[in-house]
Coordinates of C-alpha atoms in Angstrom, one line a residue:
Chain A
X595 CA 119.5 36.0 -56.0
X596 CA 116.6 38.3 -56.0
X597 CA 113.8 37.7 -58.3
X598 CA 114.2 41.2 -60.1
X599 CA 117.9 40.5 -60.8
X600 CA 117.2 37.1 -62.0
X601 CA 114.5 38.3 -64.5
X602 CA 116.9 41.1 -65.6
X603 CA 119.8 38.7 -66.5
X604 CA 118.2 35.7 -67.7
X605 CA 118.3 34.6 -71.2
X606 CA 114.6 33.1 -70.7
X607 CA 113.3 36.8 -70.0
X608 CA 114.5 37.9 -73.5
X609 CA 113.3 34.8 -75.4
X610 CA 110.0 34.4 -73.7
X611 CA 108.1 37.2 -75.7
X612 CA 109.2 35.8 -79.2
X613 CA 108.7 32.1 -78.2
X614 CA 105.3 32.6 -76.6
X615 CA 104.2 34.5 -79.5
X616 CA 105.4 32.0 -82.0
X617 CA 103.8 29.3 -79.9
X618 CA 100.4 31.2 -80.3
X619 CA 100.8 31.2 -84.0
X620 CA 101.6 27.7 -84.2
X621 CA 98.6 26.9 -81.9
X622 CA 96.4 28.9 -84.2
X623 CA 97.7 27.8 -87.6
X624 CA 98.9 24.3 -87.4
X625 CA 97.3 21.0 -87.2
X626 CA 93.9 20.0 -88.4
X627 CA 90.9 20.8 -85.8
X628 CA 89.5 17.5 -86.6
X629 CA 92.4 15.9 -84.7
X630 CA 91.2 16.7 -81.4
X631 CA 87.7 18.3 -82.0
X632 CA 86.0 15.4 -80.6
X633 CA 84.8 16.8 -77.2
X634 CA 86.9 14.1 -75.5
X635 CA 89.6 16.0 -73.1
X636 CA 92.2 13.3 -73.2
X637 CA 92.4 13.8 -76.9
X638 CA 92.8 17.7 -76.5
X639 CA 95.4 17.2 -73.8
X640 CA 97.4 14.9 -76.1
X641 CA 97.2 17.3 -79.1
X642 CA 98.8 20.2 -76.8
X643 CA 102.1 17.8 -76.7
X644 CA 102.8 19.2 -80.3
X645 CA 104.2 22.3 -78.5
X646 CA 106.8 20.2 -76.7
X647 CA 109.4 20.5 -79.2
X648 CA 109.4 24.1 -78.8
X649 CA 109.2 24.2 -75.1
X650 CA 112.0 21.7 -74.7
X651 CA 114.3 23.3 -77.2
X652 CA 113.7 26.8 -75.8
X653 CA 114.3 25.6 -72.2
X654 CA 117.4 23.7 -73.1
X655 CA 118.8 26.4 -75.2
X656 CA 118.5 28.8 -72.3
X657 CA 119.9 26.6 -69.8
X658 CA 123.0 26.1 -71.9
X659 CA 123.2 29.7 -72.0
X660 CA 122.9 30.3 -68.1
X661 CA 125.4 27.2 -67.6
X662 CA 127.9 29.0 -70.0
X663 CA 127.5 32.4 -68.4
X664 CA 127.9 31.1 -64.9
X665 CA 131.0 29.0 -65.8
X666 CA 132.4 32.0 -67.7
X667 CA 131.8 34.3 -64.6
X668 CA 133.3 31.9 -62.1
X669 CA 130.2 31.6 -60.1
X670 CA 130.1 27.9 -60.9
X671 CA 133.5 27.3 -59.3
X672 CA 132.1 29.0 -56.1
X673 CA 131.0 25.5 -54.9
X674 CA 133.0 25.6 -51.5
X675 CA 130.7 28.5 -50.5
X676 CA 127.6 28.0 -52.5
X677 CA 126.0 24.5 -53.3
X678 CA 126.3 24.0 -57.2
X679 CA 122.5 22.6 -57.1
X680 CA 121.4 25.8 -55.4
X681 CA 123.2 28.0 -58.1
X682 CA 121.8 25.5 -60.8
X683 CA 118.1 25.8 -59.3
X684 CA 118.1 29.6 -59.2
X685 CA 119.5 30.0 -62.8
X686 CA 117.3 27.1 -64.2
X687 CA 114.1 28.6 -62.7
X688 CA 113.3 30.9 -65.5
X689 CA 114.3 28.6 -68.4
X690 CA 112.2 25.7 -66.8
X691 CA 109.5 28.3 -66.3
X692 CA 109.6 29.3 -70.0
X693 CA 109.3 25.9 -71.2
X694 CA 106.3 25.2 -68.8
X695 CA 104.7 28.6 -70.0
X696 CA 105.0 27.3 -73.7
X697 CA 103.2 24.1 -72.8
X698 CA 100.5 26.1 -70.8
X699 CA 99.9 28.3 -73.5
X700 CA 99.4 25.4 -76.1
X701 CA 97.3 23.6 -73.7
X702 CA 94.9 26.3 -72.9
X703 CA 94.6 27.3 -76.6
X704 CA 93.9 23.7 -77.8
X705 CA 91.1 23.5 -75.0
X706 CA 89.7 26.8 -76.2
X707 CA 89.8 25.8 -79.7
X708 CA 88.1 22.4 -79.1
X709 CA 85.8 24.2 -76.7
X710 CA 86.1 21.6 -74.0
X711 CA 86.8 21.7 -70.3
X712 CA 89.7 19.5 -68.8
X713 CA 88.5 16.5 -67.0
X714 CA 90.0 14.2 -64.4
X715 CA 90.8 11.7 -67.3
X716 CA 93.0 14.4 -69.1
X717 CA 94.7 15.8 -66.1
X718 CA 97.6 13.4 -65.9
X719 CA 98.4 14.0 -69.6
X720 CA 98.3 17.9 -69.0
X721 CA 100.3 17.7 -65.9
X722 CA 103.2 15.5 -67.3
X723 CA 103.2 17.8 -70.5
X724 CA 103.7 20.7 -68.3
X725 CA 106.7 19.2 -66.3
X726 CA 108.6 17.7 -69.3
X727 CA 110.3 20.8 -70.6
X728 CA 112.0 21.1 -67.0
X729 CA 114.5 18.1 -67.6
X730 CA 115.3 19.4 -70.9
X731 CA 116.3 22.6 -69.3
X732 CA 118.7 20.5 -66.9
X733 CA 120.3 18.7 -69.8
X734 CA 120.7 21.9 -71.7
X735 CA 122.5 23.3 -68.6
X736 CA 124.6 20.3 -68.3
X737 CA 125.7 20.6 -71.8
X738 CA 126.4 24.4 -71.5
X739 CA 128.5 23.3 -68.3
X740 CA 131.2 21.7 -70.5
X741 CA 131.0 24.1 -73.3
X742 CA 133.7 26.9 -73.7
X743 CA 131.5 29.3 -75.4
X744 CA 127.8 30.0 -74.6
X745 CA 127.3 31.8 -77.8
X746 CA 128.1 28.8 -79.9
X747 CA 126.8 26.2 -77.4
X748 CA 123.4 27.6 -76.7
X749 CA 122.2 27.9 -80.3
X750 CA 123.4 24.4 -81.1
X751 CA 121.5 23.0 -78.0
X752 CA 118.3 24.7 -78.9
X753 CA 118.6 23.2 -82.5
X754 CA 119.8 19.8 -81.5
X755 CA 117.0 19.5 -79.0
X756 CA 114.4 20.6 -81.7
X757 CA 115.7 18.2 -84.2
X758 CA 116.5 15.2 -81.8
X759 CA 112.7 15.3 -80.6
X760 CA 111.5 15.7 -84.3
X761 CA 113.8 12.8 -85.2
X762 CA 112.8 10.4 -82.5
X763 CA 109.2 11.2 -82.9
X764 CA 109.2 10.5 -86.6
X765 CA 112.0 8.8 -88.0
X766 CA 112.6 6.4 -85.1
X767 CA 110.2 3.8 -86.8
X768 CA 112.6 3.1 -89.8
X769 CA 115.5 2.7 -87.7
X770 CA 115.5 -0.8 -86.1
X771 CA 115.7 -0.7 -82.0
X772 CA 114.9 3.1 -81.8
X773 CA 111.1 3.1 -81.8
X774 CA 111.3 3.5 -77.9
X775 CA 112.7 7.2 -78.4
X776 CA 109.3 7.8 -80.0
X777 CA 107.7 6.9 -76.7
X778 CA 110.4 8.4 -74.6
X779 CA 110.1 11.7 -76.3
X780 CA 106.4 11.9 -76.4
X781 CA 106.3 14.6 -78.9
X782 CA 104.3 12.6 -81.3
X783 CA 101.7 11.4 -78.6
X784 CA 99.0 9.5 -80.3
X785 CA 95.4 11.0 -80.2
X786 CA 93.0 8.9 -77.9
X787 CA 89.8 7.9 -79.4
X788 CA 86.6 8.8 -77.4
X789 CA 86.7 5.6 -75.5
X790 CA 90.4 5.7 -74.6
X791 CA 92.7 7.5 -72.0
X792 CA 96.5 7.5 -72.5
X793 CA 97.8 4.6 -70.5
X794 CA 99.8 5.6 -67.3
X795 CA 102.8 3.7 -68.6
X796 CA 102.5 6.0 -71.9
X797 CA 103.0 8.9 -69.6
X798 CA 105.5 7.5 -67.5
X799 CA 108.1 6.4 -69.8
X800 CA 108.8 10.0 -71.1
X801 CA 109.1 11.2 -67.4
X802 CA 111.5 8.3 -66.7
X803 CA 113.7 9.0 -69.7
X804 CA 114.1 12.7 -69.5
X805 CA 114.5 12.5 -65.7
X806 CA 117.2 9.9 -65.9
X807 CA 119.4 11.8 -68.3
X808 CA 118.9 15.1 -66.3
X809 CA 119.3 13.3 -62.9
X810 CA 122.6 11.7 -64.2
X811 CA 123.8 15.1 -65.3
X812 CA 123.0 16.6 -62.1
X813 CA 124.8 14.0 -60.1
X814 CA 127.9 15.0 -61.8
X815 CA 127.7 18.4 -60.0
X816 CA 127.7 16.8 -56.7
X817 CA 130.3 17.5 -53.9
X818 CA 131.7 13.9 -53.9
X819 CA 134.9 12.5 -55.4
X820 CA 134.8 12.2 -59.3
X821 CA 134.9 8.5 -59.3
X822 CA 131.8 8.5 -57.2
X823 CA 130.0 11.1 -59.0
X824 CA 130.7 9.3 -62.5
X825 CA 129.7 6.0 -61.2
X826 CA 126.3 7.3 -59.7
X827 CA 125.7 9.4 -62.9
X828 CA 126.4 6.4 -65.2
X829 CA 124.1 4.0 -63.0
X830 CA 121.1 6.3 -63.0
X831 CA 121.4 7.1 -66.8
X832 CA 121.8 3.4 -67.6
X833 CA 119.0 2.2 -65.3
X834 CA 116.6 4.8 -66.4
X835 CA 117.1 4.4 -70.3
X836 CA 117.3 0.5 -70.0
X837 CA 114.0 0.7 -67.8
X838 CA 112.3 2.9 -70.3
X839 CA 113.5 1.0 -73.2
X840 CA 112.3 -2.4 -71.8
X841 CA 109.0 -1.1 -70.7
X842 CA 108.4 0.3 -74.5
X843 CA 109.8 -2.9 -76.0
X844 CA 106.5 -4.7 -76.8
X845 CA 104.8 -1.3 -77.9
X846 CA 104.1 -0.5 -81.4
X847 CA 103.9 2.9 -83.2
X848 CA 100.9 4.1 -81.3
X849 CA 101.2 5.3 -77.6
X850 CA 99.4 2.6 -75.5
X851 CA 95.8 3.5 -74.4
X852 CA 93.2 2.2 -72.0
X853 CA 90.1 1.5 -73.7
X854 CA 86.7 1.5 -71.8
X855 CA 83.2 0.7 -73.0
X856 CA 81.4 3.8 -74.1
X857 CA 77.8 4.6 -73.2
X858 CA 75.1 4.7 -76.0
X859 CA 72.2 6.7 -77.0
X860 CA 69.9 5.0 -79.4
X861 CA 66.9 6.4 -81.2
X862 CA 63.3 5.3 -80.2
X863 CA 61.8 6.4 -83.6
X864 CA 60.4 3.9 -86.0
X865 CA 62.8 2.9 -89.0
X866 CA 66.5 2.0 -88.7
X867 CA 67.7 1.8 -85.3
X868 CA 70.6 4.6 -84.9
X869 CA 73.0 4.8 -82.0
X870 CA 75.6 7.4 -81.2
X871 CA 78.0 7.6 -78.1
X872 CA 76.3 9.4 -75.3
X873 CA 79.0 12.0 -75.7
X874 CA 77.3 12.8 -79.0
X875 CA 73.8 12.4 -78.0
X876 CA 72.8 16.0 -79.3
X877 CA 73.8 14.7 -82.9
X878 CA 71.4 11.7 -82.6
X879 CA 68.4 13.5 -84.5
X880 CA 70.7 14.8 -87.4
X881 CA 72.4 11.2 -87.7
X882 CA 69.1 9.7 -87.6
X883 CA 67.6 12.1 -90.3
X884 CA 70.8 11.5 -92.4
X885 CA 71.0 7.7 -92.1
X886 CA 67.5 6.9 -92.5
X887 CA 67.0 7.8 -96.3
X888 CA 70.2 6.5 -97.2
X889 CA 69.6 3.1 -95.7
X890 CA 66.3 3.0 -97.4
X891 CA 67.6 3.8 -100.8
X892 CA 70.4 1.3 -100.5
X893 CA 67.9 -1.3 -99.2
X894 CA 65.8 -0.8 -102.3
X895 CA 68.6 -1.1 -104.6
X896 CA 69.2 -4.7 -103.0
X897 CA 71.5 -3.9 -100.1
X898 CA 70.5 -5.7 -97.1
X899 CA 69.3 -3.4 -94.3
X900 CA 71.2 -3.3 -90.9
X901 CA 69.8 -4.0 -87.7
X902 CA 71.5 -1.1 -86.4
X903 CA 73.6 2.0 -87.5
X904 CA 76.0 2.8 -85.0
X905 CA 79.3 4.8 -84.1
X906 CA 82.4 3.1 -85.0
X907 CA 83.8 2.8 -81.5
X908 CA 80.6 1.4 -80.1
X909 CA 80.3 -2.2 -79.2
X910 CA 77.7 -4.3 -81.0
X911 CA 76.4 -7.7 -79.7
X912 CA 77.6 -10.7 -81.8
X913 CA 75.5 -11.6 -84.7
X914 CA 73.8 -8.1 -85.2
X915 CA 74.1 -6.9 -88.4
X916 CA 75.4 -3.3 -88.1
X917 CA 76.8 -0.5 -90.1
X918 CA 79.6 1.5 -88.5
X919 CA 79.8 5.3 -89.4
X920 CA 82.4 7.7 -88.1
X921 CA 81.8 11.5 -87.4
X922 CA 82.8 14.5 -85.2
X923 CA 80.6 17.0 -83.6
X924 CA 81.5 19.6 -86.4
X925 CA 81.2 16.9 -89.5
X926 CA 79.0 18.3 -91.9
X927 CA 75.7 16.5 -93.0
X928 CA 77.4 15.8 -96.3
X929 CA 80.4 14.1 -94.9
X930 CA 77.9 12.2 -92.4
X931 CA 76.0 10.9 -95.4
X932 CA 79.0 9.9 -97.1
X933 CA 80.1 7.9 -94.1
X934 CA 76.7 6.2 -93.9
X935 CA 77.0 5.2 -97.7
X936 CA 80.2 3.8 -97.1
X937 CA 79.2 1.6 -94.3
X938 CA 77.7 -1.3 -95.7
X939 CA 81.2 -2.9 -95.6
X940 CA 83.5 -2.2 -92.6
X941 CA 87.2 -1.0 -92.9
X942 CA 88.5 -4.6 -93.0
X943 CA 86.1 -5.5 -95.9
X944 CA 87.1 -2.3 -97.9
X945 CA 90.6 -3.0 -97.2
X946 CA 90.3 -6.6 -98.3
X947 CA 88.5 -5.9 -101.3
X948 CA 90.8 -3.0 -102.3
X949 CA 93.8 -5.6 -102.0
X950 CA 92.0 -8.2 -104.0
X951 CA 90.1 -6.1 -106.8
X952 CA 90.7 -2.7 -106.7
X953 CA 88.7 -2.0 -109.4
X954 CA 85.7 -3.9 -107.9
X955 CA 86.2 -1.7 -104.7
X956 CA 86.1 1.4 -106.8
X957 CA 83.0 0.5 -108.7
X958 CA 81.5 -0.6 -105.5
X959 CA 82.1 2.6 -103.6
X960 CA 80.8 4.9 -106.6
X961 CA 77.6 2.4 -106.8
X962 CA 76.9 3.0 -103.2
X963 CA 77.4 6.8 -103.4
X964 CA 75.1 7.1 -106.3
X965 CA 72.5 4.6 -105.1
X966 CA 72.4 6.5 -102.0
X967 CA 71.7 9.7 -103.7
X968 CA 74.7 11.3 -103.1
X969 CA 76.5 13.7 -105.4
X970 CA 79.0 11.5 -107.4
X971 CA 80.3 14.5 -109.6
X972 CA 83.2 15.2 -107.1
X973 CA 84.3 11.6 -107.2
X974 CA 87.8 10.8 -108.4
X975 CA 86.6 7.7 -110.2
X976 CA 87.7 7.3 -113.9
X977 CA 85.3 7.1 -116.9
X978 CA 85.4 3.4 -117.1
X979 CA 84.4 3.0 -113.4
X980 CA 81.4 5.3 -114.0
X981 CA 80.2 3.5 -117.0
X982 CA 80.6 0.4 -115.1
X983 CA 78.4 1.6 -112.3
X984 CA 75.8 3.2 -114.6
X985 CA 75.6 -0.4 -116.2
X986 CA 75.0 -1.8 -112.9
X987 CA 72.4 0.4 -111.9
X988 CA 70.5 -0.3 -115.0
X989 CA 69.9 -3.9 -114.1
X990 CA 66.8 -5.3 -112.2
X991 CA 67.2 -4.9 -108.3
X992 CA 67.5 -8.6 -107.9
X993 CA 70.5 -8.7 -110.2
X994 CA 72.0 -5.5 -108.4
X995 CA 71.5 -7.3 -105.2
X996 CA 73.2 -10.5 -106.5
X997 CA 76.1 -8.0 -107.7
X998 CA 76.4 -6.4 -104.4
X999 CA 76.2 -9.7 -102.4
X1000 CA 79.2 -11.0 -104.6
X1001 CA 81.3 -8.1 -104.1
X1002 CA 80.7 -8.3 -100.4
X1003 CA 81.4 -12.1 -100.3
X1004 CA 84.6 -11.1 -102.0
X1005 CA 85.4 -8.5 -99.4
X1006 CA 84.8 -10.9 -96.5
X1007 CA 86.9 -13.7 -98.1
X1008 CA 90.3 -12.3 -96.5
X1009 CA 89.3 -13.6 -93.1
X1010 CA 89.1 -17.1 -94.6
X1011 CA 91.6 -17.4 -97.0
X1012 CA 94.0 -14.6 -96.0
Chain B
X1009 CA 151.2 27.6 -89.1
X1010 CA 151.4 25.0 -86.3
X1011 CA 150.9 27.7 -83.6
X1012 CA 148.1 29.1 -85.5
X1013 CA 146.3 25.9 -85.7
X1014 CA 146.9 25.2 -82.0
X1015 CA 145.7 28.8 -80.9
X1016 CA 142.5 28.7 -83.0
X1017 CA 142.1 25.2 -81.7
X1018 CA 141.3 24.1 -85.3
X1019 CA 142.8 20.6 -84.7
X1020 CA 140.0 19.8 -82.2
X1021 CA 137.0 22.0 -83.5
X1022 CA 137.3 21.0 -87.2
X1023 CA 137.7 17.3 -87.2
X1024 CA 135.0 17.2 -84.3
X1025 CA 132.7 19.3 -86.4
X1026 CA 133.1 17.5 -89.8
X1027 CA 133.0 14.1 -87.8
X1028 CA 129.5 15.2 -86.2
X1029 CA 128.5 16.5 -89.7
X1030 CA 129.3 13.2 -91.3
X1031 CA 127.5 11.2 -88.7
X1032 CA 124.4 13.4 -88.9
X1033 CA 124.3 13.2 -92.9
X1034 CA 124.7 9.3 -92.7
X1035 CA 121.8 9.4 -90.0
X1036 CA 119.4 11.8 -91.5
X1037 CA 119.7 11.0 -95.2
X1038 CA 116.3 11.7 -97.0
X1039 CA 114.4 11.3 -93.6
X1040 CA 111.5 13.7 -92.7
X1041 CA 110.1 14.8 -89.5
X1042 CA 106.8 16.5 -88.5
X1043 CA 107.7 19.9 -87.1
X1044 CA 105.5 22.7 -86.0
X1045 CA 104.9 25.3 -88.6
X1046 CA 102.8 28.3 -89.4
X1047 CA 101.7 26.7 -92.6
X1048 CA 99.8 24.0 -90.6
X1049 CA 102.5 21.5 -89.6
X1050 CA 105.0 20.3 -92.1
X1051 CA 107.3 17.4 -92.7
X1052 CA 110.6 19.1 -93.2
X1053 CA 113.9 17.1 -94.1
X1054 CA 116.1 16.5 -90.9
X1055 CA 119.3 17.2 -93.2
X1056 CA 118.6 20.9 -92.7
X1057 CA 120.2 20.5 -89.3
X1058 CA 123.4 19.0 -90.4
X1059 CA 125.3 22.2 -91.7
X1060 CA 125.1 23.8 -88.4
X1061 CA 127.9 21.5 -86.9
X1062 CA 130.3 22.7 -89.6
X1063 CA 129.2 26.2 -88.9
X1064 CA 129.7 26.1 -85.1
X1065 CA 133.1 24.5 -85.6
X1066 CA 134.1 27.4 -88.1
X1067 CA 133.0 30.1 -86.0
X1068 CA 134.5 28.8 -82.8
X1069 CA 137.8 28.2 -84.7
X1070 CA 137.7 31.6 -86.2
X1071 CA 136.7 33.4 -82.9
X1072 CA 139.6 31.9 -81.0
X1073 CA 142.1 34.7 -82.0
X1074 CA 145.1 35.8 -80.4
X1075 CA 144.7 39.4 -81.0
X1076 CA 148.1 40.9 -80.2
X1077 CA 150.0 38.6 -82.1
X1078 CA 147.5 38.6 -85.1
X1079 CA 147.5 42.4 -85.0
X1080 CA 151.1 42.4 -85.5
X1081 CA 150.8 41.5 -89.1
X1082 CA 153.7 39.5 -89.6
X1083 CA 151.6 36.4 -91.0
X1084 CA 148.9 36.7 -93.5
X1085 CA 146.1 35.4 -90.9
X1086 CA 143.2 36.8 -92.9
X1087 CA 144.3 34.6 -95.9
X1088 CA 144.8 31.6 -93.7
X1089 CA 141.4 32.0 -92.3
X1090 CA 139.7 32.2 -95.7
X1091 CA 141.8 29.3 -96.8
X1092 CA 140.6 27.2 -93.6
X1093 CA 136.9 28.2 -94.5
X1094 CA 137.3 27.1 -98.0
X1095 CA 138.9 23.9 -97.1
X1096 CA 136.5 22.9 -94.4
X1097 CA 133.5 23.8 -96.7
X1098 CA 135.0 21.9 -99.6
X1099 CA 135.5 18.8 -97.2
X1100 CA 131.6 19.1 -96.2
X1101 CA 130.7 19.3 -99.9
X1102 CA 132.9 16.2 -100.3
X1103 CA 131.4 14.3 -97.5
X1104 CA 127.8 15.5 -98.7
X1105 CA 128.4 14.1 -102.3
X1106 CA 130.3 11.0 -100.9
X1107 CA 127.1 9.9 -98.8
X1108 CA 124.8 10.8 -101.6
X1109 CA 126.7 8.8 -104.0
X1110 CA 126.9 5.6 -101.5
X1111 CA 123.4 6.0 -100.0
X1112 CA 121.7 7.4 -103.1
X1113 CA 120.3 10.3 -100.8
X1114 CA 119.2 13.4 -102.5
X1115 CA 119.1 15.4 -99.5
X1116 CA 122.9 14.2 -98.9
X1117 CA 123.5 15.8 -102.2
X1118 CA 122.3 19.3 -101.3
X1119 CA 123.9 19.3 -97.8
X1120 CA 127.3 20.4 -98.8
X1121 CA 125.9 23.3 -101.0
X1122 CA 123.7 24.3 -98.0
X1123 CA 126.8 24.2 -95.6
X1124 CA 128.4 26.6 -98.1
X1125 CA 125.3 28.8 -98.1
X1126 CA 124.9 29.0 -94.4
X1127 CA 128.7 29.6 -93.8
X1128 CA 128.5 32.5 -96.3
X1129 CA 125.3 34.1 -94.4
X1130 CA 127.2 33.5 -91.2
X1131 CA 130.5 35.1 -92.3
X1132 CA 128.7 38.0 -93.9
X1133 CA 127.2 39.0 -90.5
X1134 CA 130.5 38.1 -88.7
X1135 CA 131.9 41.7 -88.7
X1136 CA 128.7 43.0 -87.1
X1137 CA 128.1 40.0 -84.5
X1138 CA 131.4 38.4 -84.1
X1139 CA 130.9 34.8 -82.5
X1140 CA 127.1 35.5 -82.3
X1141 CA 126.8 35.1 -85.9
X1142 CA 126.2 31.5 -85.5
X1143 CA 122.6 32.6 -84.8
X1144 CA 122.3 33.4 -88.3
X1145 CA 122.4 30.0 -89.9
X1146 CA 120.3 28.7 -87.0
X1147 CA 117.7 31.5 -87.5
X1148 CA 117.6 30.7 -91.3
X1149 CA 117.2 26.8 -90.7
X1150 CA 114.3 27.5 -88.2
X1151 CA 112.9 30.2 -90.6
X1152 CA 112.7 27.4 -93.2
X1153 CA 111.3 24.9 -90.7
X1154 CA 108.4 27.0 -89.6
X1155 CA 107.6 29.3 -92.6
X1156 CA 109.5 27.7 -95.7
X1157 CA 107.0 25.5 -96.9
X1158 CA 103.5 25.9 -98.1
X1159 CA 100.3 24.1 -97.0
X1160 CA 101.0 21.3 -99.3
X1161 CA 104.5 20.7 -98.2
X1162 CA 106.1 22.4 -101.2
X1163 CA 109.1 24.5 -100.2
X1164 CA 109.0 28.2 -101.2
X1165 CA 111.8 29.5 -103.5
X1166 CA 113.2 31.8 -101.0
X1167 CA 113.9 29.1 -98.4
X1168 CA 116.9 27.9 -100.8
X1169 CA 117.8 25.0 -98.5
X1170 CA 115.3 22.4 -99.4
X1171 CA 116.1 22.9 -103.1
X1172 CA 117.7 20.0 -105.1
X1173 CA 121.5 19.8 -105.0
X1174 CA 121.9 20.7 -108.6
X1175 CA 119.4 23.8 -108.6
X1176 CA 121.3 26.4 -110.7
X1177 CA 119.8 29.4 -109.2
X1178 CA 120.4 28.1 -105.7
X1179 CA 123.8 27.2 -106.6
X1180 CA 124.4 30.6 -108.0
X1181 CA 123.1 32.4 -104.9
X1182 CA 125.2 29.9 -102.7
X1183 CA 128.5 31.1 -104.7
X1184 CA 127.8 34.8 -104.3
X1185 CA 126.9 34.5 -100.8
X1186 CA 129.8 32.2 -99.9
X1187 CA 132.3 34.6 -101.8
X1188 CA 131.1 37.5 -100.3
X1189 CA 131.0 35.9 -96.7
X1190 CA 134.6 34.9 -96.9
X1191 CA 135.7 38.3 -98.3
X1192 CA 133.8 40.2 -95.6
X1193 CA 135.0 38.0 -92.9
X1194 CA 138.5 38.0 -93.8
X1195 CA 138.4 41.7 -93.3
X1196 CA 137.2 41.6 -89.7
X1197 CA 139.3 41.5 -86.5
X1198 CA 136.7 40.2 -84.0

């Protein structure tokens, strides 16, 4: 079939403009920039998977429509003269291209919004993301093939794909035995931290799952006897689904990642030793300028000064007293200061204290903020907590230090006493 | 009556549509899924999709007309079609309330009303679009998914579908839309 005729008659041509415009709107308006604004290309490439639900449902819906039209026109039954695979490939080229185009648009927009250039580590996720809508187009085509009416089937396939991917990505966690579908559909791909890339297995599973289903459907169109076709299709489907299910059996909620050590950049200036990842070395002066006075204020109030203030994902030698902070390139100075004031206790210690004595955790947090000189006016603490903090702050430094040490000891007790 | 059911394939379409509907209601319950939206990404009720299976079954059945026989006018086919639509939607409402009672699901309590509303919209457009009118409930559902919630995840009043099952204004709108849809559809011969 000529390209011009294909373009003129394909449903994908008519759906392309609204779907691509909608993708641009979604890319522009949805999702917090903070989710992928870390200058780490693999995080940005994972953020583009948000469009998979659009790309897959558009491709599957168009595929179903094309199959129904082929069946109605009798072309599908010309298998003696033209291979069904050739017919399907021709008619599926545009639905598949539409799905790929949606992913291209979302990927490009995410990289532009994050002002990041793709690197070698992010390319596998980008490539898999671009390819994933194609098996969905084949699945839609297969369903459209057995339907009597493309007008009824195509919208159902489109909506069904949309909700299946949404369901598998979100709700499979509370239905026992279906967590593997979350990894198999890849829609809710977890964001890699700046020292992580998505594991090759994490990318292989969605390919295996979708290609197994699409491949088994394609085997049903072959020129062999029905028994052979059905057996082959069943074997491929079962093998693909079982393998992807087995591969993900030990995985948790998050997509598996490969973590590597981050290079760090530390300040040479006198005062507190501040380290940031090499990726954020341009932020080092600002972090140093923000952290220095806060550490000093807290130390004067009785909080032991750390040997090092470092980024949360950076490794610290055993025995080093370090405060871990977290920030992104566009994090404001106020938020950065809050992160430093929060750092005398690590996440596990805050969590432990919160579970054991919520009021103490609330009081300690407000005390750290106000002692660090941060504006406590926007704090959500109640009047009782504010009064308790004012009372502690009026005490001599020695008593404040003892009060903090007691709170920290309580926060560290979970590791010992559960 | 028997030939009418056979010609319309109602004996296949309707049980399959209602069975799929029941499975979806049982599966979806009050579950939410994060979907892309223009309000910045929202968690929407999966249950919004369930009525589509009933709508598809109904439109496939109503569109399978045997024109020559039906145009002869010896049987009141329009009234039979209307009765079929009312019975199927009543069954969907019953399934929804049944699951709502058994599972304690608020979304299941509203799914029957949503089925009536979306069926009403679809039937209102049927004289114009024929079998293609299935895209109307689909478009409404997708519109609610992408634009029906504000940035905090609260549904807009116009979205109708996410409203609680016993929301009186939405029930009134549903009654009007469904009645109008059935009346308009029974006059069409597409």
